[in-house]
Coordinates of N, CA and C in Angstrom, one line a residue:
Chain A
D887 N 0.8 -1.2 0.0 CA 0.0 0.0 0.0 C 0.9 1.2 0.0
A888 N 0.6 2.2 -0.9 CA 1.4 3.4 -1.0 C 1.2 4.4 0.1
G889 N 0.2 4.2 0.9 CA -0.1 5.2 1.9 C -0.8 6.4 1.3
V890 N -1.0 7.4 2.1 CA -1.6 8.7 1.7 C -0.6 9.4 0.9
I891 N -1.0 9.9 -0.3 CA 0.0 10.6 -1.2 C -0.5 12.1 -1.2
Q892 N 0.5 13.0 -1.0 CA 0.2 14.4 -1.1 C 1.2 15.0 -2.1
S893 N 0.7 16.0 -2.8 CA 1.6 16.8 -3.8 C 1.1 18.2 -3.8
P894 N 2.0 19.1 -4.0 CA 3.5 18.9 -4.0 C 4.0 18.7 -2.6
R895 N 5.2 18.3 -2.4 CA 5.8 18.2 -1.1 C 6.2 19.6 -0.5
H896 N 6.6 20.4 -1.4 CA 7.0 21.8 -1.0 C 6.4 22.8 -2.0
E897 N 5.9 23.9 -1.5 CA 5.4 24.9 -2.4 C 5.8 26.3 -1.9
V898 N 6.4 27.1 -2.8 CA 6.7 28.4 -2.4 C 6.0 29.3 -3.4
T899 N 5.3 30.3 -2.9 CA 4.5 31.1 -3.7 C 4.5 32.6 -3.2
E900 N 4.1 33.5 -4.0 CA 4.0 34.9 -3.6 C 2.6 35.2 -3.1
M901 N 2.6 36.1 -2.2 CA 1.3 36.6 -1.6 C 0.4 37.0 -2.8
G902 N -0.9 36.5 -2.6 CA -1.9 36.8 -3.6 C -2.1 35.8 -4.7
Q903 N -1.2 34.8 -4.8 CA -1.3 33.8 -5.7 C -2.3 32.7 -5.2
E904 N -2.8 31.9 -6.2 CA -3.6 30.8 -5.8 C -2.7 29.5 -5.6
V905 N -3.1 28.8 -4.5 CA -2.3 27.6 -4.2 C -3.3 26.4 -4.2
T906 N -2.9 25.3 -4.8 CA -3.7 24.1 -4.7 C -2.9 22.9 -4.2
L907 N -3.4 22.3 -3.1 CA -2.7 21.2 -2.6 C -3.6 19.9 -2.9
R908 N -2.9 18.8 -3.1 CA -3.6 17.6 -3.6 C -3.3 16.5 -2.7
C909 N -4.3 15.6 -2.6 CA -4.2 14.4 -1.7 C -4.9 13.2 -2.4
K910 N -4.2 12.1 -2.3 CA -4.8 10.8 -2.7 C -4.9 9.9 -1.5
P911 N -6.1 9.6 -0.9 CA -6.2 8.8 0.3 C -5.8 7.3 0.0
I912 N -5.7 6.6 1.0 CA -5.5 5.2 0.9 C -6.7 4.5 0.3
S913 N -6.5 3.6 -0.6 CA -7.6 3.0 -1.3 C -8.5 2.2 -0.3
G914 N -9.8 2.4 -0.4 CA -10.7 1.8 0.5 C -11.1 2.6 1.7
H915 N -10.3 3.7 1.9 CA -10.7 4.5 3.1 C -11.8 5.5 2.6
N916 N -12.7 5.7 3.5 CA -13.9 6.6 3.1 C -14.0 7.9 3.8
S917 N -13.0 8.2 4.7 CA -13.0 9.5 5.3 C -11.7 10.1 5.0
L918 N -11.7 11.4 4.8 CA -10.5 12.2 4.5 C -10.5 13.5 5.3
F919 N -9.3 13.8 5.8 CA -9.1 15.0 6.7 C -8.0 15.8 6.2
W920 N -8.2 17.2 6.3 CA -7.1 18.1 6.0 C -6.8 18.8 7.3
Y921 N -5.5 18.8 7.6 CA -5.0 19.5 8.8 C -3.9 20.5 8.4
R922 N -3.7 21.5 9.3 CA -2.6 22.4 9.2 C -1.8 22.4 10.5
Q923 N -0.5 22.5 10.3 CA 0.4 22.4 11.5 C 1.4 23.6 11.4
T924 N 1.4 24.4 12.5 CA 2.3 25.5 12.7 C 2.9 25.4 14.1
M925 N 4.0 26.1 14.3 CA 4.6 26.2 15.6 C 3.6 26.9 16.6
M926 N 3.0 27.9 16.1 CA 2.2 28.8 17.0 C 0.9 28.1 17.4
R927 N 0.2 27.4 16.4 CA -1.1 26.9 16.7 C -1.2 25.3 16.8
G928 N 0.0 24.7 16.5 CA 0.0 23.2 16.6 C -0.8 22.6 15.4
L929 N -1.4 21.5 15.7 CA -2.1 20.8 14.6 C -3.6 21.1 14.7
E930 N -4.1 21.7 13.6 CA -5.5 22.1 13.5 C -6.2 21.3 12.4
L931 N -7.4 20.8 12.7 CA -8.3 20.2 11.7 C -9.0 21.3 10.9
L932 N -8.8 21.3 9.6 CA -9.5 22.3 8.8 C -10.9 21.8 8.3
I933 N -10.9 20.6 7.8 CA -12.2 20.1 7.2 C -12.0 18.5 7.1
Y934 N -13.2 17.8 7.2 CA -13.1 16.4 6.8 C -14.4 16.0 6.0
F935 N -14.1 14.9 5.3 CA -15.1 14.4 4.4 C -15.4 12.9 4.8
N936 N -16.7 12.6 4.6 CA -17.1 11.2 4.7 C -17.7 10.8 3.3
N937 N -17.3 9.8 2.7 CA -17.8 9.4 1.4 C -17.9 10.5 0.5
N938 N -16.9 11.3 0.4 CA -16.7 12.5 -0.5 C -17.6 13.7 -0.2
V939 N -18.3 13.6 0.9 CA -19.2 14.7 1.3 C -18.5 15.5 2.5
P940 N -18.4 16.8 2.4 CA -17.9 17.6 3.5 C -18.8 17.5 4.7
I941 N -18.2 17.1 5.9 CA -19.0 16.9 7.1 C -18.8 18.0 8.1
D942 N -17.6 18.5 8.2 CA -17.3 19.5 9.2 C -16.2 20.4 8.7
D943 N -16.6 21.6 8.3 CA -15.6 22.6 7.8 C -15.4 23.7 8.8
S944 N -15.7 23.5 10.1 CA -15.6 24.6 11.0 C -14.2 25.1 11.3
G945 N -13.2 24.3 10.9 CA -11.8 24.7 11.1 C -11.3 25.5 9.9
M946 N -12.0 25.6 8.9 CA -11.5 26.4 7.7 C -11.4 27.8 8.1
P947 N -10.2 28.4 8.0 CA -10.0 29.7 8.6 C -10.8 30.8 8.0
E948 N -11.1 30.9 6.8 CA -11.8 31.9 6.2 C -12.2 31.5 4.7
D949 N -12.9 32.4 4.1 CA -13.4 32.1 2.7 C -12.3 31.9 1.7
R950 N -11.1 32.3 2.0 CA -10.0 32.1 1.1 C -9.6 30.6 0.9
F951 N -10.1 29.8 1.9 CA -9.8 28.4 1.9 C -11.0 27.7 1.3
S952 N -10.8 26.7 0.5 CA -11.9 25.8 0.0 C -11.3 24.4 -0.2
A953 N -12.1 23.4 0.0 CA -11.7 22.0 -0.2 C -12.8 21.3 -1.0
K954 N -12.3 20.4 -1.8 CA -13.2 19.5 -2.6 C -12.8 18.1 -2.6
M955 N -13.7 17.2 -2.8 CA -13.4 15.8 -2.9 C -14.3 15.3 -4.1
P956 N -13.9 15.4 -5.3 CA -14.8 15.0 -6.4 C -15.0 13.5 -6.5
N957 N -14.1 12.7 -6.0 CA -14.3 11.3 -6.0 C -13.5 10.6 -4.8
A958 N -13.6 9.4 -4.7 CA -13.1 8.7 -3.5 C -11.6 8.6 -3.4
S959 N -10.9 9.0 -4.5 CA -9.5 8.9 -4.6 C -8.7 10.2 -4.7
F960 N -9.4 11.3 -4.6 CA -8.8 12.6 -4.8 C -9.4 13.7 -4.0
S961 N -8.6 14.6 -3.5 CA -9.1 15.8 -2.8 C -8.2 16.9 -3.0
T962 N -8.7 18.1 -3.0 CA -7.9 19.3 -3.1 C -8.2 20.3 -2.0
L963 N -7.2 21.0 -1.6 CA -7.3 22.2 -0.7 C -6.8 23.4 -1.4
K964 N -7.6 24.4 -1.6 CA -7.2 25.5 -2.4 C -7.2 26.8 -1.5
I965 N -6.2 27.6 -1.7 CA -6.1 28.9 -1.0 C -6.0 30.0 -2.1
Q966 N -7.0 30.9 -2.0 CA -7.0 32.0 -3.0 C -7.7 33.2 -2.4
P967 N -7.0 34.3 -2.3 CA -5.6 34.5 -2.5 C -4.7 34.0 -1.3
S968 N -3.5 33.6 -1.5 CA -2.7 33.2 -0.4 C -2.1 34.4 0.3
E969 N -1.8 34.2 1.6 CA -1.2 35.3 2.4 C 0.0 34.6 3.2
P970 N 0.9 35.5 3.6 CA 2.1 34.9 4.4 C 1.7 34.1 5.6
R971 N 0.6 34.5 6.3 CA 0.2 33.8 7.5 C -0.4 32.4 7.2
D972 N -0.5 32.1 5.9 CA -1.0 30.7 5.5 C 0.2 29.8 5.5
S973 N 1.4 30.3 5.6 CA 2.6 29.4 5.6 C 2.5 28.4 6.7
A974 N 2.6 27.1 6.4 CA 2.4 26.0 7.4 C 2.7 24.7 6.6
V975 N 2.6 23.6 7.4 CA 2.6 22.3 6.8 C 1.2 21.8 6.8
Y976 N 0.7 21.4 5.6 CA -0.6 20.9 5.5 C -0.6 19.4 5.3
F977 N -1.4 18.7 6.1 CA -1.4 17.3 6.1 C -2.8 16.8 5.6
C978 N -2.8 15.8 4.9 CA -4.0 15.0 4.6 C -3.9 13.7 5.3
A979 N -5.1 13.2 5.8 CA -5.1 11.9 6.4 C -6.4 11.2 6.0
S980 N -6.4 9.9 6.0 CA -7.6 9.2 5.7 C -7.8 8.1 6.7
K981 N -9.1 7.6 6.7 CA -9.5 6.6 7.7 C -10.4 5.6 7.0
I982 N -10.3 4.4 7.4 CA -11.2 3.3 6.9 C -12.6 3.5 7.4
A983 N -13.5 2.6 7.0 CA -14.9 2.8 7.3 C -15.2 2.7 8.8
E984 N -16.4 2.8 9.1 CA -16.8 2.8 10.5 C -16.3 1.7 11.3
G985 N -16.0 1.9 12.6 CA -15.5 0.9 13.5 C -14.0 1.0 13.7
S986 N -13.4 1.9 13.0 CA -12.0 2.1 13.1 C -11.7 3.5 13.1
Y987 N -11.0 4.1 14.2 CA -10.9 5.5 14.3 C -9.6 6.1 14.0
E988 N -8.6 5.2 13.9 CA -7.2 5.8 13.6 C -7.1 6.3 12.2
Q989 N -6.4 7.4 12.1 CA -6.2 8.1 10.9 C -4.8 7.9 10.4
Y990 N -4.6 7.8 9.1 CA -3.3 7.6 8.5 C -2.9 8.9 7.7
F991 N -1.8 9.4 8.1 CA -1.4 10.7 7.6 C -0.5 10.6 6.4
G992 N -0.6 11.6 5.5 CA 0.4 11.7 4.4 C 1.6 12.4 4.9
P993 N 2.6 12.6 4.0 CA 3.9 13.3 4.4 C 3.8 14.8 4.5
G994 N 2.7 15.3 4.1 CA 2.5 16.8 4.2 C 3.0 17.6 3.0
T995 N 2.5 18.8 2.9 CA 3.0 19.8 2.0 C 3.4 21.0 2.8
R996 N 4.7 21.4 2.6 CA 5.2 22.6 3.3 C 5.0 23.8 2.4
L997 N 4.1 24.7 2.8 CA 3.7 25.9 2.1 C 4.4 27.1 2.6
T998 N 5.1 27.8 1.8 CA 5.7 29.1 2.2 C 5.1 30.1 1.3
V999 N 4.5 31.1 1.9 CA 4.0 32.3 1.1 C 4.8 33.5 1.4
T1000 N 5.4 34.1 0.4 CA 6.3 35.2 0.6 C 5.6 36.5 0.3
Chain B
A1250 N -16.9 19.4 26.6 CA -16.2 19.2 25.3 C -15.0 18.2 25.6
Q1251 N -14.7 17.4 24.6 CA -13.6 16.5 24.8 C -12.3 17.2 24.6
S1252 N -11.3 16.8 25.4 CA -9.9 17.4 25.2 C -8.9 16.4 25.7
V1253 N -7.7 16.6 25.3 CA -6.5 15.9 25.9 C -5.5 17.0 26.3
A1254 N -4.7 16.7 27.3 CA -3.7 17.5 27.7 C -2.4 16.8 27.8
Q1255 N -1.3 17.4 27.3 CA 0.0 16.9 27.4 C 0.8 17.9 28.2
P1256 N 1.0 17.6 29.5 CA 1.5 18.7 30.4 C 3.0 19.0 30.1
E1257 N 3.7 18.2 29.4 CA 5.2 18.4 29.2 C 5.4 18.8 27.7
D1258 N 6.1 19.9 27.5 CA 6.5 20.3 26.2 C 7.6 19.4 25.7
Q1259 N 8.5 19.0 26.6 CA 9.6 18.2 26.2 C 10.0 17.2 27.4
V1260 N 10.4 16.0 27.0 CA 10.9 15.0 27.9 C 12.3 14.6 27.5
N1261 N 13.2 14.6 28.4 CA 14.6 14.2 28.1 C 14.8 12.9 28.9
V1262 N 15.4 12.0 28.2 CA 15.8 10.7 28.8 C 17.0 10.2 28.2
A1263 N 17.8 9.4 29.0 CA 19.0 8.8 28.4 C 18.7 7.5 27.8
E1264 N 19.4 7.2 26.7 CA 19.2 5.9 26.0 C 19.4 4.8 27.0
G1265 N 18.4 3.8 26.8 CA 18.4 2.7 27.7 C 17.6 2.8 28.9
N1266 N 17.2 4.0 29.3 CA 16.3 4.3 30.4 C 14.9 4.2 30.0
P1267 N 14.0 3.9 30.9 CA 12.6 3.9 30.6 C 12.1 5.3 30.3
L1268 N 11.1 5.4 29.5 CA 10.5 6.7 29.2 C 9.0 6.7 29.4
T1269 N 8.5 7.8 29.8 CA 7.0 8.0 29.9 C 6.7 9.4 29.4
V1270 N 5.7 9.4 28.5 CA 5.1 10.7 28.0 C 3.7 10.7 28.4
K1271 N 3.4 11.8 29.1 CA 2.1 11.9 29.8 C 1.0 12.5 29.0
C1272 N -0.2 11.9 29.2 CA -1.4 12.4 28.6 C -2.6 12.3 29.5
T1273 N -3.4 13.3 29.7 CA -4.7 13.2 30.5 C -5.8 13.6 29.5
Y1274 N -7.0 13.1 29.8 CA -8.1 13.3 28.9 C -9.3 13.8 29.7
S1275 N -10.2 14.4 28.9 CA -11.5 14.8 29.5 C -12.5 14.5 28.4
V1276 N -13.4 13.6 28.7 CA -14.4 13.2 27.7 C -15.8 12.9 28.3
S1277 N -16.8 13.0 27.5 CA -18.1 12.5 27.9 C -18.3 11.1 27.4
G1278 N -18.5 10.2 28.3 CA -18.7 8.8 27.8 C -17.3 8.1 27.8
N1279 N -17.3 6.9 27.2 CA -16.1 6.1 27.2 C -15.1 6.7 26.2
P1280 N -13.9 6.8 26.7 CA -12.9 7.4 25.8 C -12.3 6.5 24.8
Y1281 N -12.1 7.0 23.6 CA -11.3 6.3 22.6 C -10.0 7.1 22.4
L1282 N -8.8 6.5 22.8 CA -7.6 7.2 23.0 C -6.5 6.7 22.0
F1283 N -5.7 7.6 21.6 CA -4.7 7.3 20.6 C -3.3 7.9 20.9
W1284 N -2.3 7.3 20.4 CA -0.9 7.9 20.4 C -0.4 7.9 19.0
Y1285 N 0.2 9.1 18.6 CA 0.8 9.2 17.3 C 2.3 9.7 17.5
V1286 N 3.1 9.4 16.6 CA 4.5 9.9 16.6 C 4.8 10.7 15.3
Q1287 N 5.5 11.8 15.4 CA 5.9 12.5 14.2 C 7.4 12.7 14.2
Y1288 N 8.1 12.1 13.2 CA 9.5 12.3 13.0 C 9.7 13.5 12.2
P1289 N 10.9 14.1 12.3 CA 11.1 15.4 11.6 C 10.8 15.3 10.1
N1290 N 10.0 16.3 9.6 CA 9.7 16.4 8.2 C 8.8 15.2 7.7
R1291 N 8.1 14.6 8.6 CA 7.2 13.5 8.2 C 5.8 13.8 8.8
G1292 N 4.8 13.0 8.3 CA 3.5 13.0 8.8 C 3.4 12.2 10.1
L1293 N 2.3 12.4 10.7 CA 2.0 11.6 12.0 C 1.8 10.2 11.7
Q1294 N 2.4 9.3 12.5 CA 2.2 7.9 12.4 C 1.5 7.3 13.6
F1295 N 0.5 6.5 13.3 CA -0.3 5.8 14.4 C 0.6 4.9 15.1
L1296 N 0.6 5.0 16.5 CA 1.3 4.1 17.3 C 0.5 3.0 18.0
L1297 N -0.6 3.4 18.6 CA -1.5 2.5 19.3 C -2.8 3.2 19.7
K1298 N -3.7 2.4 20.2 CA -5.0 3.0 20.6 C -5.6 2.1 21.7
Y1299 N -6.5 2.8 22.5 CA -7.3 2.1 23.5 C -8.8 2.4 23.1
I1300 N -9.5 1.3 22.9 CA -10.9 1.4 22.7 C -11.7 0.8 23.9
T1301 N -11.3 -0.4 24.2 CA -11.9 -1.2 25.3 C -11.0 -2.3 25.6
G1302 N -11.2 -3.0 26.7 CA -10.4 -4.2 27.0 C -9.3 -3.9 28.0
D1303 N -8.2 -4.6 27.8 CA -7.1 -4.5 28.7 C -6.6 -3.0 28.8
N1304 N -6.3 -2.6 30.1 CA -5.8 -1.3 30.3 C -4.4 -1.0 29.7
L1305 N -3.6 -2.1 29.5 CA -2.3 -1.9 29.0 C -2.4 -2.3 27.5
V1306 N -2.1 -1.3 26.7 CA -2.1 -1.5 25.2 C -0.7 -1.5 24.6
K1307 N -0.5 -2.4 23.8 CA 0.9 -2.5 23.2 C 0.8 -2.0 21.7
G1308 N 1.8 -1.3 21.3 CA 1.8 -0.7 20.0 C 3.1 -1.0 19.2
S1309 N 3.3 -0.1 18.2 CA 4.5 -0.2 17.4 C 5.7 0.2 18.1
Y1310 N 6.9 -0.3 17.6 CA 8.2 0.1 18.0 C 8.5 -0.1 19.5
G1311 N 7.7 -1.1 20.1 CA 8.0 -1.4 21.5 C 7.3 -0.5 22.5
F1312 N 6.5 0.4 22.0 CA 5.7 1.3 22.9 C 4.5 0.7 23.4
E1313 N 4.1 1.1 24.6 CA 2.8 0.7 25.2 C 2.2 1.9 25.9
A1314 N 1.0 1.8 26.2 CA 0.3 2.8 27.0 C -0.7 2.2 28.0
E1315 N -0.8 2.9 29.1 CA -1.7 2.4 30.1 C -2.9 3.3 30.3
F1316 N -4.0 2.8 30.2 CA -5.3 3.5 30.4 C -5.6 3.4 31.9
N1317 N -5.8 4.6 32.5 CA -6.2 4.7 33.9 C -7.4 5.5 34.0
K1318 N -8.5 4.9 34.2 CA -9.8 5.6 34.2 C -9.9 6.5 35.5
S1319 N -9.5 6.1 36.6 CA -9.6 6.9 37.8 C -8.8 8.2 37.7
Q1320 N -7.6 8.1 37.1 CA -6.8 9.3 36.9 C -7.0 9.9 35.6
T1321 N -7.9 9.5 34.8 CA -8.2 10.0 33.4 C -6.8 10.2 32.7
S1322 N -6.0 9.2 32.7 CA -4.7 9.3 32.0 C -4.5 8.2 31.0
F1323 N -3.6 8.4 30.1 CA -3.2 7.5 29.0 C -1.8 7.7 28.7
H1324 N -0.9 7.4 29.6 CA 0.5 7.7 29.4 C 1.2 6.7 28.5
L1325 N 2.1 7.2 27.7 CA 2.8 6.4 26.8 C 4.2 6.0 27.4
K1326 N 4.5 4.7 27.3 CA 5.7 4.2 28.0 C 6.5 3.3 27.0
K1327 N 7.8 3.2 27.4 CA 8.7 2.2 26.7 C 9.8 1.9 27.8
P1328 N 10.0 0.6 27.9 CA 11.0 0.1 28.9 C 12.4 0.6 28.7
S1329 N 12.8 0.8 27.5 CA 14.2 1.1 27.2 C 14.3 2.0 26.0
A1330 N 14.6 3.3 26.2 CA 14.5 4.3 25.1 C 15.7 4.1 24.2
L1331 N 15.4 4.4 22.9 CA 16.5 4.5 21.8 C 16.6 5.9 21.3
V1332 N 17.8 6.2 20.9 CA 18.0 7.5 20.3 C 17.0 7.8 19.1
S1333 N 16.7 6.7 18.4 CA 15.8 6.8 17.3 C 14.4 7.1 17.7
D1334 N 14.1 7.0 19.0 CA 12.7 7.3 19.5 C 12.5 8.8 19.6
S1335 N 13.6 9.6 19.4 CA 13.5 11.0 19.5 C 12.5 11.6 18.4
A1336 N 11.5 12.2 18.8 CA 10.4 12.6 17.9 C 9.4 13.4 18.7
L1337 N 8.4 13.9 18.0 CA 7.2 14.6 18.6 C 6.1 13.6 18.8
Y1338 N 5.5 13.5 20.0 CA 4.5 12.6 20.3 C 3.2 13.3 20.6
F1339 N 2.1 12.8 20.0 CA 0.8 13.4 20.1 C -0.2 12.4 20.7
C1340 N -0.9 12.8 21.7 CA -2.0 12.1 22.3 C -3.3 12.6 21.6
A1341 N -4.3 11.7 21.4 CA -5.5 12.2 20.8 C -6.7 11.4 21.3
V1342 N -7.9 12.0 21.3 CA -9.1 11.4 21.7 C -10.2 11.6 20.7
R1343 N -11.0 10.5 20.5 CA -12.0 10.7 19.5 C -13.1 11.6 20.1
E1344 N -13.6 12.5 19.2 CA -14.6 13.4 19.6 C -15.9 12.5 19.8
Y1345 N -16.6 12.8 20.9 CA -17.7 11.9 21.3 C -19.0 12.4 20.7
G1346 N -19.8 11.6 20.3 CA -21.2 12.0 19.9 C -21.5 11.8 18.4
G1347 N -22.6 11.3 18.1 CA -23.0 11.2 16.7 C -22.1 10.3 15.9
A1348 N -22.0 10.6 14.7 CA -21.2 9.8 13.8 C -19.8 10.5 13.5
T1349 N -19.4 11.4 14.4 CA -18.2 12.1 14.1 C -17.0 11.2 14.0
N1350 N -16.1 11.5 13.1 CA -14.8 10.8 13.0 C -13.6 11.7 13.4
K1351 N -13.9 12.8 14.1 CA -12.8 13.7 14.4 C -12.0 13.1 15.6
L1352 N -10.7 13.4 15.5 CA -9.8 13.2 16.6 C -9.4 14.5 17.1
I1353 N -9.3 14.6 18.4 CA -8.8 15.9 19.0 C -7.4 15.6 19.5
F1354 N -6.5 16.4 19.0 CA -5.1 16.1 19.3 C -4.6 17.0 20.4
G1355 N -3.6 16.5 21.2 CA -3.0 17.4 22.2 C -1.9 18.2 21.5
T1356 N -1.2 19.0 22.3 CA -0.2 20.0 21.8 C 1.1 19.3 21.4
G1357 N 1.3 18.1 21.8 CA 2.5 17.4 21.4 C 3.6 17.5 22.5
T1358 N 4.4 16.4 22.6 CA 5.5 16.4 23.6 C 6.7 16.0 22.8
L1359 N 7.8 16.8 22.9 CA 9.0 16.5 22.2 C 9.8 15.5 23.1
L1360 N 10.1 14.4 22.6 CA 10.9 13.4 23.3 C 12.4 13.5 22.7
A1361 N 13.3 13.7 23.6 CA 14.7 13.8 23.2 C 15.4 12.7 24.0
V1362 N 16.0 11.7 23.3 CA 16.8 10.7 23.9 C 18.2 10.9 23.7
Q1363 N 19.0 11.0 24.7 CA 20.4 11.3 24.6 C 21.2 10.0 24.6
P1364 N 22.2 10.0 23.8 CA 23.0 8.7 23.7 C 23.9 8.6 25.0

C-alpha cells in the first residue's frame, strides 16, 4: 500500500497567488481529513469528508480556503488568494470505514507564502 | 467538550532508560484514545489505541500505553529508550457523539533521547 499521497511536497508562492494542494487517500478509506500544522497553533483540523461529502468545515480559517473531494481517490485544498500567514505544513489523512478511528497521515505539503 | 492535555512540552531521557510521555483526557462517555508519533519532516504515524479491554495497550516500536480511568490518564511508555525514538508525540481522543470521525489532538511532547 502506497499510503496517503500528497503533492506537491513543497510549495513556495508569492502573496496573492492561488495555491492548490492535492491528496490521494489510501484505497478503500472513506474518510479524508485536512490538517494544518504550525509552531504557533499546533495541529488544526481544517475540514473532513465522509464518502466524498464535507461533514465538518468549522476549522477552515476563512473564505480564502476551500476544499473539494470530487471522488473517493482525490481531494484538493485551495487557498485563493494566499497570504504569508498561511505558511504552514498541510497534512491530509484518511480513515477506513466505521468501527476504526485511527487516521493515516500523508507526508505533508510545506507551504511558504512570501 | 472532549480534550486531551500533554503537560510536558519536552521530555529528556538517556538511552536505555525507561520513558514516559504523559497524557490526560476529558471526555463525555467512554474514551477512545490514541498515540501518534511525528518524526522530523514527516506526517504523523499511528502508534497505538485504546478502545476497550485491557488497560495496557501494546503498539508499534515497543511502545505501550496504560489507560487509567480513575486518573483519566493514558501515558505512553517504553521500557528502554532508543536515540531513534526522539520525535514529537501526540495524544488524541475521538470526539464523542453522533457519527463524528474527528480526533482531538494534544499539543505534542518532544521526546529527546540522549546517547
